[in-house]
Coordinates of C-alpha atoms in Angstrom, one line a residue:
Chain A
M1 CA -46.1 -27.7 -4.7
A2 CA -43.3 -26.0 -2.8
Y3 CA -45.2 -26.7 0.4
A4 CA -45.5 -30.4 -0.4
G5 CA -41.8 -30.5 -1.3
A6 CA -41.0 -29.0 2.1
I7 CA -43.0 -31.6 3.9
T8 CA -41.6 -34.6 2.1
R9 CA -38.0 -33.6 2.5
P10 CA -36.2 -36.9 2.9
K11 CA -33.8 -36.2 5.7
P12 CA -35.0 -33.7 8.3
V13 CA -32.1 -31.7 9.6
K14 CA -31.6 -32.0 13.3
W15 CA -30.2 -29.0 15.2
V16 CA -28.6 -29.7 18.6
L17 CA -27.8 -26.8 20.9
A18 CA -25.1 -28.2 23.2
H19 CA -22.3 -26.8 25.3
D20 CA -19.1 -26.2 23.5
H21 CA -16.5 -28.8 24.7
G22 CA -13.5 -26.8 23.7
F23 CA -11.0 -27.7 21.0
H24 CA -11.4 -30.9 19.1
A25 CA -9.8 -30.8 15.7
I26 CA -12.1 -33.5 14.2
T27 CA -15.3 -32.1 15.6
R28 CA -14.3 -28.6 14.4
A29 CA -13.5 -29.9 10.9
R30 CA -16.8 -31.8 10.7
E31 CA -18.7 -28.8 11.8
F32 CA -16.9 -26.7 9.2
W33 CA -17.9 -29.2 6.5
H34 CA -21.5 -29.1 7.8
Y35 CA -21.6 -25.4 7.1
R36 CA -19.7 -25.5 3.8
R37 CA -22.5 -23.9 1.8
L38 CA -21.8 -20.6 3.6
I39 CA -18.3 -20.5 1.9
W40 CA -19.8 -19.6 -1.5
F41 CA -22.1 -17.0 0.1
F42 CA -19.3 -15.2 1.8
A43 CA -16.9 -15.6 -1.1
K44 CA -19.4 -14.0 -3.5
Q45 CA -20.2 -11.2 -1.0
A46 CA -16.5 -10.4 -0.4
F47 CA -15.8 -10.4 -4.2
Q48 CA -18.4 -7.7 -4.8
V49 CA -16.6 -5.4 -2.4
L50 CA -13.8 -5.0 -5.0
W51 CA -15.7 -2.6 -7.2
V52 CA -18.9 -1.7 -5.5
K53 CA -19.2 2.1 -5.2
T54 CA -16.4 2.9 -7.6
H55 CA -16.9 4.8 -10.9
L56 CA -14.9 2.5 -13.2
G57 CA -16.5 -0.7 -11.8
W58 CA -14.8 -4.0 -12.6
L59 CA -12.2 -2.3 -14.8
W60 CA -10.4 -1.4 -11.6
V61 CA -9.3 -5.0 -11.2
P62 CA -7.1 -5.3 -14.3
I63 CA -5.9 -1.7 -13.9
R64 CA -4.9 -2.2 -10.3
Q65 CA -3.2 -5.4 -11.1
L66 CA -1.3 -4.6 -14.3
T67 CA -0.1 -1.0 -13.8
P68 CA 2.4 -2.0 -11.1
I69 CA 3.7 -4.8 -13.2
L70 CA 4.1 -2.7 -16.3
F71 CA 5.8 0.2 -14.5
G72 CA 7.8 -2.2 -12.5
A73 CA 9.1 -3.9 -15.6
V74 CA 10.3 -0.6 -17.0
V75 CA 12.0 0.5 -13.7
Y76 CA 13.4 -2.8 -12.6
G77 CA 14.2 -4.1 -16.0
S78 CA 15.5 -1.2 -18.0
V79 CA 16.4 1.4 -15.4
M80 CA 17.9 -0.8 -12.8
N81 CA 19.0 -3.5 -15.3
I82 CA 18.1 -6.4 -13.1
P83 CA 19.2 -9.5 -15.0
S84 CA 16.5 -11.9 -16.0
M85 CA 18.4 -15.0 -17.1
G86 CA 17.6 -14.9 -20.8
V87 CA 13.9 -14.3 -20.5
P88 CA 12.4 -10.8 -21.2
Y89 CA 12.2 -9.1 -17.9
L90 CA 8.5 -8.3 -18.3
L91 CA 7.8 -12.0 -18.6
L92 CA 9.9 -12.8 -15.6
L93 CA 8.1 -10.2 -13.5
V94 CA 4.6 -11.4 -14.7
V95 CA 5.4 -15.0 -13.8
S96 CA 6.9 -14.3 -10.4
S97 CA 4.1 -11.8 -9.6
L98 CA 1.6 -14.4 -10.4
S99 CA 2.9 -16.8 -7.7
W100 CA 3.4 -13.9 -5.3
D101 CA 0.0 -12.5 -5.8
C102 CA -1.6 -15.8 -5.1
F103 CA -0.2 -15.4 -1.7
D104 CA -0.3 -11.6 -1.0
G105 CA -3.9 -10.8 -2.2
P106 CA -5.6 -13.8 -0.6
W107 CA -3.8 -13.3 2.7
L108 CA -4.7 -9.6 3.0
W109 CA -8.3 -10.3 2.1
G110 CA -8.6 -13.4 4.2
S111 CA -7.2 -11.4 7.2
R112 CA -10.1 -8.9 6.8
G113 CA -12.7 -11.7 6.8
I114 CA -13.9 -11.3 10.4
D115 CA -13.5 -7.5 10.4
L116 CA -15.6 -7.1 7.2
N117 CA -18.4 -9.3 8.6
R118 CA -18.4 -7.9 12.1
H119 CA -22.2 -7.3 12.1
L120 CA -22.9 -11.0 11.3
V121 CA -20.4 -12.5 13.6
T122 CA -21.8 -10.7 16.6
K123 CA -25.4 -11.8 15.7
L124 CA -25.4 -15.4 14.7
Y125 CA -23.3 -18.5 15.0
F126 CA -21.5 -20.3 12.3
P127 CA -17.9 -21.7 12.3
R128 CA -15.9 -18.5 12.0
M129 CA -13.2 -20.3 10.1
I130 CA -15.4 -20.0 7.1
L131 CA -14.7 -16.2 7.0
P132 CA -10.9 -16.2 6.5
L133 CA -11.3 -18.9 3.9
A134 CA -14.2 -17.4 1.9
S135 CA -12.9 -13.8 2.1
M136 CA -9.8 -14.9 0.2
S137 CA -11.9 -14.8 -3.0
P138 CA -11.3 -11.1 -4.0
G139 CA -7.5 -11.8 -3.8
L140 CA -7.9 -14.2 -6.6
A141 CA -9.1 -11.5 -9.0
G142 CA -5.6 -10.1 -9.5
P143 CA -3.9 -13.4 -10.3
L144 CA -6.7 -14.2 -12.8
C145 CA -6.0 -11.0 -14.6
T146 CA -2.3 -11.8 -14.6
I147 CA -3.0 -15.2 -16.1
C148 CA -5.0 -13.6 -18.9
F149 CA -2.2 -11.1 -19.5
L150 CA 0.4 -14.0 -19.5
T151 CA -1.5 -16.0 -22.1
A152 CA -1.6 -12.9 -24.4
L153 CA 2.1 -12.2 -23.7
L154 CA 3.4 -15.6 -24.7
P155 CA 2.2 -15.5 -28.3
Y156 CA 3.4 -11.9 -28.5
Y157 CA 6.9 -12.9 -27.7
R158 CA 6.6 -15.9 -30.0
I159 CA 5.9 -13.5 -32.8
T160 CA 8.5 -10.8 -31.9
T161 CA 11.4 -13.0 -30.7
G162 CA 10.4 -16.4 -32.2
V163 CA 10.7 -18.2 -29.0
W164 CA 8.0 -19.9 -26.8
Y165 CA 9.4 -19.0 -23.4
V166 CA 7.0 -21.3 -21.6
Q167 CA 7.2 -24.8 -23.0
L168 CA 4.9 -27.8 -22.4
T169 CA 7.1 -29.9 -20.1
P170 CA 6.2 -32.3 -17.3
G171 CA 7.4 -29.5 -14.9
L172 CA 4.6 -27.2 -16.2
L173 CA 2.0 -29.7 -14.8
L174 CA 3.3 -28.8 -11.3
A175 CA 2.6 -25.1 -11.8
P176 CA -1.1 -25.2 -10.6
F177 CA 0.0 -27.1 -7.5
I178 CA 2.6 -24.5 -6.6
L179 CA -0.1 -21.8 -6.8
V180 CA -2.2 -23.9 -4.5
A181 CA 0.7 -24.1 -2.1
S182 CA 0.9 -20.3 -1.9
L183 CA -2.9 -20.1 -1.4
F184 CA -2.5 -22.7 1.4
L185 CA 0.2 -20.6 3.1
A186 CA -2.1 -17.5 2.7
F187 CA -4.9 -19.4 4.5
S188 CA -2.7 -20.7 7.2
L189 CA -1.5 -17.2 8.0
S190 CA -4.9 -15.6 7.8
L191 CA -6.0 -18.0 10.6
W192 CA -3.8 -15.9 12.8
T193 CA -4.1 -12.5 11.3
S194 CA -7.9 -12.4 10.8
L195 CA -8.3 -12.5 14.6
W196 CA -5.7 -9.7 15.1
L197 CA -7.3 -7.5 12.5
A198 CA -10.7 -7.8 14.1
Q199 CA -9.2 -6.5 17.3
A200 CA -6.9 -3.7 16.4
R201 CA -7.1 -1.3 13.6
D202 CA -3.4 -0.8 13.1
A203 CA -3.0 -4.5 12.6
R204 CA -4.1 -3.9 9.0
Y205 CA -1.5 -1.1 8.5
A206 CA 1.1 -3.3 10.1
L207 CA 0.2 -6.1 7.7
N208 CA 0.4 -3.9 4.7
Y209 CA 3.8 -2.6 5.7
F210 CA 5.0 -6.1 6.4
M211 CA 3.8 -7.4 3.0
G212 CA 5.7 -4.7 1.2
F213 CA 8.9 -5.8 2.9
W214 CA 8.2 -9.5 2.5
M215 CA 7.9 -9.0 -1.2
Y216 CA 11.3 -7.4 -1.4
L217 CA 12.8 -10.2 0.6
T218 CA 11.3 -12.8 -1.7
P219 CA 12.9 -13.3 -5.2
V220 CA 10.0 -11.7 -7.0
I221 CA 11.6 -8.7 -8.8
Y222 CA 15.0 -10.4 -9.0
P223 CA 16.1 -14.1 -9.6
I224 CA 17.6 -15.8 -6.6
S225 CA 20.9 -16.3 -8.4
L226 CA 21.6 -12.6 -7.6
V227 CA 21.7 -13.3 -3.9
P228 CA 25.2 -14.1 -2.8
A229 CA 25.6 -17.9 -2.4
E230 CA 26.6 -17.7 1.2
Y231 CA 23.4 -16.0 2.2
R232 CA 21.1 -18.0 0.0
W233 CA 20.2 -20.5 2.7
L234 CA 18.8 -17.6 4.7
M235 CA 16.5 -16.7 1.9
W236 CA 15.4 -20.2 1.4
L237 CA 14.1 -20.2 4.9
N238 CA 11.4 -17.7 3.8
P239 CA 8.6 -20.1 2.8
M240 CA 7.6 -17.9 -0.2
A241 CA 11.1 -18.1 -1.7
P242 CA 11.0 -21.8 -2.8
I243 CA 7.4 -21.3 -3.9
V244 CA 8.1 -18.4 -6.2
E245 CA 11.4 -20.0 -7.4
A246 CA 9.6 -23.3 -8.1
F247 CA 6.9 -21.6 -10.0
K248 CA 9.5 -19.8 -12.2
A249 CA 11.3 -23.1 -12.6
S250 CA 8.2 -24.9 -13.7
M251 CA 7.3 -22.2 -16.2
F252 CA 10.7 -21.5 -17.8
G253 CA 12.3 -25.0 -17.2
W254 CA 15.0 -23.6 -14.9
D255 CA 16.7 -25.3 -12.0
W256 CA 14.4 -26.3 -9.2
P257 CA 15.0 -25.0 -5.7
P258 CA 16.9 -27.5 -3.5
A259 CA 14.8 -30.3 -2.1
W260 CA 15.5 -29.3 1.5
A261 CA 14.2 -25.8 0.8
A262 CA 11.0 -27.1 -0.7
A263 CA 10.6 -29.5 2.2
A264 CA 11.2 -26.7 4.6
A265 CA 8.6 -24.5 2.9
L266 CA 6.0 -27.3 3.0
G267 CA 6.9 -28.1 6.6
E268 CA 6.6 -24.4 7.6
S269 CA 3.2 -24.1 5.9
V270 CA 1.8 -27.3 7.5
V271 CA 3.1 -26.2 11.0
L272 CA 1.6 -22.7 10.5
F273 CA -1.7 -24.2 9.5
A274 CA -1.9 -26.7 12.4
L275 CA -0.9 -24.1 15.0
G276 CA -3.2 -21.5 13.3
F277 CA -6.1 -24.0 13.3
R278 CA -5.6 -24.5 17.0
Y279 CA -5.0 -20.8 17.7
F280 CA -8.1 -19.8 15.8
H281 CA -10.4 -22.2 17.6
T282 CA -9.1 -21.5 21.1
R283 CA -9.3 -17.7 20.6
E284 CA -12.3 -17.1 18.3
A285 CA -14.9 -17.1 21.1
A286 CA -13.0 -14.6 23.2
A287 CA -12.2 -12.4 20.2
T288 CA -15.7 -12.3 18.8
D289 CA -17.1 -11.5 22.2
K290 CA -15.0 -8.3 22.3
L291 CA -16.0 -7.1 18.8
Chain B
M1 CA -5.6 48.3 32.0
S2 CA -6.3 46.2 28.9
A3 CA -9.1 47.1 26.6
P4 CA -12.2 44.9 26.7
I5 CA -12.1 42.0 24.3
A6 CA -15.1 43.4 22.3
A7 CA -13.1 46.4 21.4
Q8 CA -10.1 44.4 20.2
S9 CA -11.8 42.1 17.7
R10 CA -14.8 42.7 15.7
W11 CA -16.7 39.8 14.1
I12 CA -19.0 40.5 11.3
N13 CA -21.3 38.0 9.9
A14 CA -21.4 38.7 6.2
P15 CA -21.1 36.7 3.0
R16 CA -17.5 36.2 1.9
A17 CA -16.4 38.5 -0.9
P18 CA -15.5 36.6 -4.0
G19 CA -12.0 36.5 -5.4
L20 CA -8.6 35.3 -4.4
I21 CA -7.5 38.3 -2.4
A22 CA -10.6 38.1 -0.2
T23 CA -10.0 34.4 0.3
A24 CA -6.4 35.0 1.2
R25 CA -7.4 37.7 3.7
E26 CA -10.0 35.4 5.2
V27 CA -7.5 32.6 5.5
W28 CA -5.1 34.9 7.3
H29 CA -7.9 36.0 9.6
H30 CA -8.6 32.4 10.6
R31 CA -5.0 31.4 10.8
R32 CA -5.2 30.3 14.4
F33 CA -7.4 27.5 13.4
L34 CA -4.4 25.8 11.7
N35 CA -3.0 24.8 15.1
Y36 CA -6.3 23.2 16.2
L37 CA -7.0 21.4 12.9
G38 CA -3.4 20.2 12.6
G39 CA -3.5 18.7 16.1
R40 CA -6.8 17.1 15.2
T41 CA -5.2 15.4 12.2
M42 CA -2.3 14.2 14.2
R43 CA -4.6 12.7 16.8
R44 CA -6.6 11.0 14.1
M45 CA -3.5 9.4 12.7
Y46 CA -2.8 7.5 16.0
M47 CA -6.4 7.0 17.0
R48 CA -7.5 3.4 17.9
T49 CA -4.1 1.9 17.2
R50 CA -2.5 -0.5 19.6
L51 CA 1.1 0.3 18.9
G52 CA 0.6 4.0 19.1
L53 CA 3.9 5.8 18.9
I54 CA 5.9 2.8 17.6
W55 CA 4.2 3.8 14.4
I56 CA 6.4 6.8 14.2
F57 CA 9.6 4.7 13.8
V58 CA 8.3 1.7 11.8
P59 CA 7.6 3.8 8.7
T60 CA 10.8 5.9 8.8
L61 CA 13.9 3.8 9.3
L62 CA 12.7 0.3 8.5
P63 CA 11.8 0.9 4.8
I64 CA 15.1 2.6 4.2
L65 CA 17.0 -0.3 5.8
I66 CA 15.2 -3.0 3.8
R67 CA 15.5 -1.1 0.5
V68 CA 19.2 -0.7 1.1
L69 CA 19.5 -4.4 1.8
V70 CA 17.6 -5.3 -1.4
F71 CA 18.6 -2.7 -3.9
R72 CA 22.2 -2.2 -2.8
G73 CA 22.9 -5.7 -1.4
I74 CA 21.1 -7.9 -3.8
V75 CA 20.4 -5.9 -7.0
G76 CA 23.7 -3.9 -6.6
L77 CA 22.5 -0.4 -7.7
M78 CA 25.1 2.3 -7.9
S79 CA 24.7 5.7 -6.3
G80 CA 27.6 7.7 -7.8
G81 CA 30.2 8.0 -5.0
V82 CA 27.7 8.6 -2.2
P83 CA 26.9 5.6 0.1
Y84 CA 23.6 4.1 -1.0
F85 CA 22.0 4.5 2.4
L86 CA 22.6 8.3 2.4
F87 CA 21.5 8.5 -1.2
L88 CA 18.2 6.8 -0.4
T89 CA 17.6 8.8 2.8
I90 CA 18.0 12.0 0.9
G91 CA 15.5 11.0 -1.7
T92 CA 13.1 9.7 1.0
V93 CA 12.9 13.0 2.8
P94 CA 10.9 14.9 0.2
W95 CA 9.1 11.8 -1.1
V96 CA 7.6 10.7 2.3
F97 CA 6.6 14.3 3.0
F98 CA 4.8 14.3 -0.4
V99 CA 3.0 11.0 0.2
V100 CA 1.9 11.5 3.8
A101 CA 0.8 15.1 3.2
L102 CA -1.0 14.1 0.1
M103 CA -2.9 11.2 1.8
W104 CA -4.1 13.5 4.6
A105 CA -4.8 16.6 2.3
I106 CA -7.1 14.4 0.3
R107 CA -9.0 13.3 3.4
A108 CA -9.2 16.8 4.8
L109 CA -12.8 17.6 3.9
E110 CA -14.1 14.2 4.8
M111 CA -12.4 14.1 8.1
N112 CA -13.5 17.6 9.3
R113 CA -17.1 17.4 8.3
G114 CA -18.1 17.4 12.0
V115 CA -16.1 20.6 12.7
L116 CA -17.5 22.3 9.6
R117 CA -21.1 21.7 10.8
H118 CA -20.5 23.6 14.0
V119 CA -18.0 26.4 13.2
Y120 CA -17.4 28.5 10.2
I121 CA -13.9 27.9 8.9
P122 CA -12.8 28.8 5.4
K123 CA -12.5 25.4 3.8
V124 CA -9.2 26.3 2.1
L125 CA -7.6 26.0 5.6
L126 CA -8.4 22.3 5.8
P127 CA -6.0 20.9 3.2
I128 CA -3.4 23.3 4.5
A129 CA -3.8 22.1 8.1
A130 CA -3.7 18.5 6.8
L131 CA 0.0 19.1 5.9
T132 CA 0.8 18.6 9.5
P133 CA 1.5 14.8 9.5
G134 CA 3.6 15.3 6.4
L135 CA 5.7 18.0 8.1
F136 CA 6.0 15.7 11.1
Y137 CA 7.4 12.9 8.9
L138 CA 9.6 15.4 7.2
L139 CA 11.1 16.3 10.5
L140 CA 11.5 12.6 11.5
N141 CA 13.3 11.8 8.2
A142 CA 15.4 14.9 8.6
V143 CA 16.6 13.5 11.9
V144 CA 17.5 10.2 10.2
L145 CA 19.3 12.1 7.5
V146 CA 21.3 14.3 9.9
S147 CA 22.3 11.3 12.0
S148 CA 23.4 9.3 8.9
I149 CA 25.4 12.3 7.7
L150 CA 27.1 12.5 11.1
Y151 CA 27.7 8.7 11.0
Y152 CA 29.4 8.8 7.6
W153 CA 31.3 11.9 8.6
I154 CA 32.8 9.9 11.5
A155 CA 33.2 6.6 9.7
D156 CA 34.4 7.8 6.3
G157 CA 35.9 11.1 7.3
T158 CA 33.8 12.9 4.7
P159 CA 30.4 14.3 5.3
Y160 CA 29.4 13.9 1.6
V161 CA 26.9 16.7 2.1
V162 CA 28.2 20.1 0.9
L163 CA 26.2 23.1 2.0
G164 CA 26.5 26.3 0.1
I165 CA 24.6 28.7 -2.1
H166 CA 23.3 25.7 -4.1
S167 CA 21.5 24.5 -1.0
V168 CA 18.7 27.0 -1.8
W169 CA 17.6 24.4 -4.3
S170 CA 16.6 22.0 -1.4
I171 CA 14.3 24.7 0.1
V172 CA 12.9 25.6 -3.3
A173 CA 12.2 21.9 -3.9
L174 CA 10.4 21.5 -0.6
V175 CA 8.2 24.6 -1.3
C176 CA 7.4 23.2 -4.8
V177 CA 6.4 19.8 -3.2
T178 CA 4.1 21.7 -0.8
L179 CA 2.4 23.6 -3.6
L180 CA 2.0 20.3 -5.6
V181 CA 0.4 18.6 -2.6
L182 CA -2.0 21.5 -2.0
G183 CA -2.9 21.5 -5.7
F184 CA -3.8 17.9 -5.6
G185 CA -5.5 18.3 -2.2
F186 CA -7.7 21.1 -3.6
F187 CA -8.7 19.0 -6.6
L188 CA -9.2 15.7 -4.9
S189 CA -10.5 16.3 -1.5
P190 CA -14.0 17.3 -2.7
W191 CA -14.0 14.0 -4.6
A192 CA -12.8 12.0 -1.6
E193 CA -15.6 13.5 0.4
T194 CA -18.1 11.3 -1.4
A195 CA -16.1 8.5 -2.9
R196 CA -14.7 6.4 -0.1
D197 CA -12.4 4.5 -2.3
A198 CA -10.4 7.7 -3.2
R199 CA -7.7 7.1 -0.7
F200 CA -7.3 3.4 -1.7
V201 CA -6.9 4.5 -5.3
M202 CA -4.4 7.1 -4.2
A203 CA -2.4 4.5 -2.2
Q204 CA -2.2 2.5 -5.5
V205 CA -1.2 5.5 -7.5
T206 CA 1.5 6.5 -5.1
T207 CA 3.2 3.1 -5.0
V208 CA 3.5 3.2 -8.8
W209 CA 4.5 6.8 -8.7
F210 CA 7.3 5.9 -6.2
L211 CA 8.8 3.5 -8.8
A212 CA 8.6 6.1 -11.5
T213 CA 10.4 8.7 -9.4
P214 CA 14.2 8.5 -9.2
I215 CA 14.5 7.7 -5.4
L216 CA 15.8 4.2 -5.5
Y217 CA 18.0 4.9 -8.5
D218 CA 19.7 8.0 -10.0
A219 CA 17.9 9.9 -12.7
S220 CA 21.0 9.5 -14.9
A221 CA 20.4 5.7 -15.0
V222 CA 17.1 6.2 -16.9
P223 CA 17.5 5.3 -20.6
P224 CA 16.7 8.1 -23.1
Q225 CA 13.5 6.5 -24.4
H226 CA 12.0 6.8 -21.0
H227 CA 13.0 10.4 -20.4
V228 CA 9.5 11.6 -21.2
W229 CA 8.3 10.0 -17.9
L230 CA 10.8 12.1 -16.0
M231 CA 9.6 15.1 -17.8
L232 CA 5.9 14.5 -17.0
N233 CA 6.7 13.7 -13.3
P234 CA 7.2 16.9 -11.3
M235 CA 8.4 14.9 -8.3
A236 CA 11.3 13.6 -10.3
S237 CA 12.7 17.1 -10.8
F238 CA 12.0 18.2 -7.2
I239 CA 13.8 15.2 -5.8
E240 CA 16.7 15.9 -8.1
A241 CA 16.7 19.5 -7.0
F242 CA 16.6 18.5 -3.4
K243 CA 19.6 16.1 -3.9
Y244 CA 21.5 18.8 -5.7
G245 CA 21.0 21.2 -2.8
L246 CA 22.6 18.7 -0.4
L247 CA 25.2 16.9 -2.5
G248 CA 26.1 19.7 -4.9
T249 CA 26.9 17.2 -7.7
T250 CA 24.6 17.4 -10.7
P251 CA 22.1 20.3 -11.0
P252 CA 18.6 19.4 -12.1
D253 CA 17.9 19.4 -15.8
P254 CA 16.7 23.0 -16.5
L255 CA 14.1 22.1 -19.1
R256 CA 12.6 19.4 -16.9
F257 CA 12.6 21.6 -13.8
V258 CA 10.8 24.4 -15.7
I259 CA 8.2 21.9 -16.9
A260 CA 7.7 20.6 -13.4
L261 CA 7.4 24.1 -12.0
V262 CA 4.8 25.1 -14.6
L263 CA 2.8 21.9 -13.9
T264 CA 3.0 22.5 -10.2
L265 CA 1.9 26.1 -10.3
T266 CA -0.9 25.2 -12.7
A267 CA -2.1 22.5 -10.4
F268 CA -1.9 24.8 -7.4
A269 CA -3.6 27.8 -9.0
G270 CA -6.2 25.6 -10.8
G271 CA -6.9 23.7 -7.6
L272 CA -7.4 26.8 -5.6
W273 CA -9.7 28.3 -8.2
F274 CA -11.7 25.0 -8.4
F275 CA -11.9 24.6 -4.7
T276 CA -13.0 28.2 -3.8
N277 CA -15.5 28.2 -6.8
R278 CA -17.0 25.0 -5.7
E279 CA -17.3 26.3 -2.1
D280 CA -19.2 29.3 -3.4
D281 CA -21.5 27.2 -5.4
E282 CA -22.2 24.9 -2.5
G283 CA -23.1 27.9 -0.4
E284 CA -25.7 28.9 -2.9
A285 CA -27.2 25.4 -3.3

């Protein structure tokens, strides 16, 4: 039966081996679409790396995600007394970490895409851009845990303080799109960094250091109102600042970041993506040859 | 006329006598390996990196500057009369020593597997030699500390740092941190030899630990209901003691310091016992 099925396959696939004519955005995008089924394969494979060969198994994921948040809430909230604008500090930290982690985790994992699949990249051809995209999947595990924690936390605060801090407003509908924006920024940046990480080992350390600093320079652990007004424009230039602030605004119904800042963040992401797309395709061949 | 080498040193191939004193004697006998193993660890640290020596400066000064910008400039933390930069640098000196030495002490067995296969070295030497990168960072941060003291001395006309008999506390604190690192190294390096995720777990643990230790903030800012965390965290007391040794302001809480000392000595002695016992068992297997 299986044999007959194979014979009568309606559309035989045609494989053409042709010379690569360099960078054509549309050809590249079409080729990427042609190989789309590989995305799931690599995403699943990358996801398993998270807990393979550990003793606790998948339990690591929530532990790794929630301990920094819980400790951070005590230290930043009650030791440093960082103001949280009328919302319990823990809730503020959970919400802003959610939008930050949708950027941080996927970026770090996406950057390792080529490096982790070295053995495959050197042996067979497929559009390499699949790797940074698919390898972002383990980075989503953390934010998923945070979402679960958040949904448990909201009724808890309803019972203890009598307030629903997150209300069903039209702004809340924007929240998923804001998370997608941070994922998009993560992907745009990993188009650049995944090639660097494949080439130099310290690129990964550098990236880890850089991420730590970037988080401090984004209003994650503090609200942006703490930044002196005359320097605030500088902070808005950081594309993650409007994203994190917009996410908080959509959840708590606060003031939205200024329109120019949102436009700047969007523009920065699009430019980073377009240039990254070009950079990746012009360099991938040379970079994979040297692996 | 010098005596022939054979007459100077005698090598006997015999099973190692059990017990701590025999181990200590053996470690002393092999002490010259420390130099070699330490150098190996340092080379390993900068191996296959593009930026090479720039890595020395990035992790020392830059984190301090960014933390000052955020926690002093934006969050507005107070540091009790001392400039926040100086306050943070003083806390950073023992902390970075602790973290870097810990990371490498845990990897000691895994990293030197190749050496162990060829030469007999008492394994206890390995975590001790792995302290080298930590000591190196201690030196670098000390340079940052001394230059910032000099800077404030010239700029503000006061050095803020008061040296005196209380400065012994700083040295005691550094010794205690070393013992704590070795204790952890003895316990965890056998585990890290087989589990490759050990150092990633430790990286996670140390970032949370950093928050729980009064480096960014003063221990006096911790509300009473969270004091139990300071009590359970030996690093909190050691950093307080180190600060007291330099600034001479508030001495560390005696009860907390004694608890930290007991925890550290237990970790060190227990670790040494576990490590040497395990080594003996391995030899028999």
